[in-house]
Amino acid sequence: MTIRTRFAPSPTGYLHIGGARTALFSYLYARHHGGVFVLRIEDTDLERSTPESVNAILEGMTWLGLEYDEGPFYQTKRFDRYKEVVQQLLDTGHAYRCYCTKEELDARREEQMARKEKPRYDGRCRALTAPREGMPYVIRFKNPTDGHVVVDDLIRGRVVFDNQELDDLIIARTDGTPTYNLSVVVDDMDMEITHVVRGDDHLNNTPRQMNIFRALGKESPRYAHVPMILGEDGQKLSKRHGAASVMDYREQGFMPEALLNYLVRLGWSHGDQEVFTRDEMIRLFDIADVNNSASALNMSKALWLNQHYFKTLDPAHVAHHLSYHLGKLDIDPSTGPDLVDVVMAYRERAKTLVEMAQSSVFFYKEFDAYDDKAAKKNLKAGIAVALEQLKDAFATLPVWSDAEIHQAIEKIATQNELNLGKLAQPLRVAVTGAGVSPPIDVTVRLIGRERVLARMEHAIDYAKKNVSEA
């Protein structure tokens, strides 16, 4: 048997991280078994589904590198097939027309609640022998009234549902459009899905869907219901916890590899291992090893992973993602040092690409003013002479390299009887505008000779001005 899994989001918003983790688990299970991973867009909610949401889902999948083998399939293109199956269920006596009005249903629901009964459809139209002429109707599935449905869940274990607790759900609306529980069964049947990995909020739908499969004479897939993700405070995840969507994490400066690694560890483990390459995930992942309790976000671990990937991935790959964030700062990377060099300079220092980009602005743009505290401390009257000598030394360096730059700084510091840091830090303020940067020789090299000389000239003038004011 070829394992076939699917990810089937509804395009009513962004791709949230709970959905992304479900997609990842489905992807890994298929890849581990040499199977097929299918993407299906469940867009039958015509009022809430939008093309923008479809694009957001596809964009998130692409950014994460979750490549699907088939799809994307769209449910709105399969309405004729759903109508065909609804008719089949009617013809075989497994479905019926229900003429109950909303007012009638509401009244019965209130009566049931007043009697402290579970509100549910009471089967009023189940045994109708003649239609109610001129009345609109929905189609309901005739759920079995006795026996049990046993879900051998791959994560939660054996879960038993009493058929008496399951009412006759609507499978086609008044306008003929299918409901979720009907369309998902038809799609899983037609697409020959063998394993369904989805959030545990769908667990109550599973026995209903299994009964529809049986009515159609088909075997249902195996199910694995993944527990929810909680916020760091242990509460249900929401926007108040910060990044809720995959692309929010991109905007916050995460590498896709880091987010995938982070998501796979939310509920799954392999010993004490924390860092997994994609190939390791595929080789080691088993849905049976997923924890059956909820997992909570841990942003400090996510940031640790992100920096780990800065240090271990190909710098050119990191640079590709960094360029997006520099673009958001209106920076053209071609106006300054090679991005690979910037990544090498900052990969031990930055935890996010946003931090890396913001810290790199001085490589590409002139700064308007010095950091006041850093300038007052370092660009004092007495440093102007040493900076002027260093500027002259930089102007005549035969090779613009870290070693040559470092040697020049050491030489001028010695000539002026200065500790190396007493010259390096004023130089840093002079060329970056602030008191923090990568090692000074690397910083100077990446800024470039022409820019360095011009900025040092400005800093010398600033220091001389301080002399005149002293």
mmCIF file of C-alpha atoms in Angstrom, residues 24 27-28 31-32 257 260-261 264 268 273 275-285 309:
data_model
loop_
_atom_site.group_PDB
_atom_site.id
_atom_site.type_symbol
_atom_site.label_atom_id
_atom_site.label_comp_id
_atom_site.label_asym_id
_atom_site.label_seq_id
_atom_site.Cartn_x
_atom_site.Cartn_y
_atom_site.Cartn_z
ATOM 1 C CA LEU A 24 4.757 19.194 8.446
ATOM 2 C CA TYR A 27 4.578 15.699 4.907
ATOM 3 C CA LEU A 28 7.094 13.836 7.083
ATOM 4 C CA ARG A 31 8.156 11.124 2.997
ATOM 5 C CA HIS A 32 9.243 8.632 5.689
ATOM 6 C CA GLU A 257 14.701 25.741 8.617
ATOM 7 C CA LEU A 260 10.437 23.729 10.802
ATOM 8 C CA ASN A 261 12.841 22.384 13.431
ATOM 9 C CA VAL A 264 8.605 19.381 14.678
ATOM 10 C CA TRP A 268 7.451 15.053 18.836
ATOM 11 C CA GLN A 273 18.055 15.537 20.162
ATOM 12 C CA VAL A 275 18.394 19.976 16.160
ATOM 13 C CA PHE A 276 17.205 18.074 13.090
ATOM 14 C CA THR A 277 18.005 18.524 9.444
ATOM 15 C CA ARG A 278 15.123 17.926 7.058
ATOM 16 C CA ASP A 279 16.631 14.570 6.072
ATOM 17 C CA GLU A 280 16.860 13.560 9.739
ATOM 18 C CA MET A 281 13.236 14.558 10.311
ATOM 19 C CA ILE A 282 12.136 12.385 7.387
ATOM 20 C CA ARG A 283 14.256 9.445 8.488
ATOM 21 C CA LEU A 284 13.316 9.544 12.173
ATOM 22 C CA PHE A 285 9.723 10.803 12.243
ATOM 23 C CA TYR A 309 20.921 27.866 11.789
#
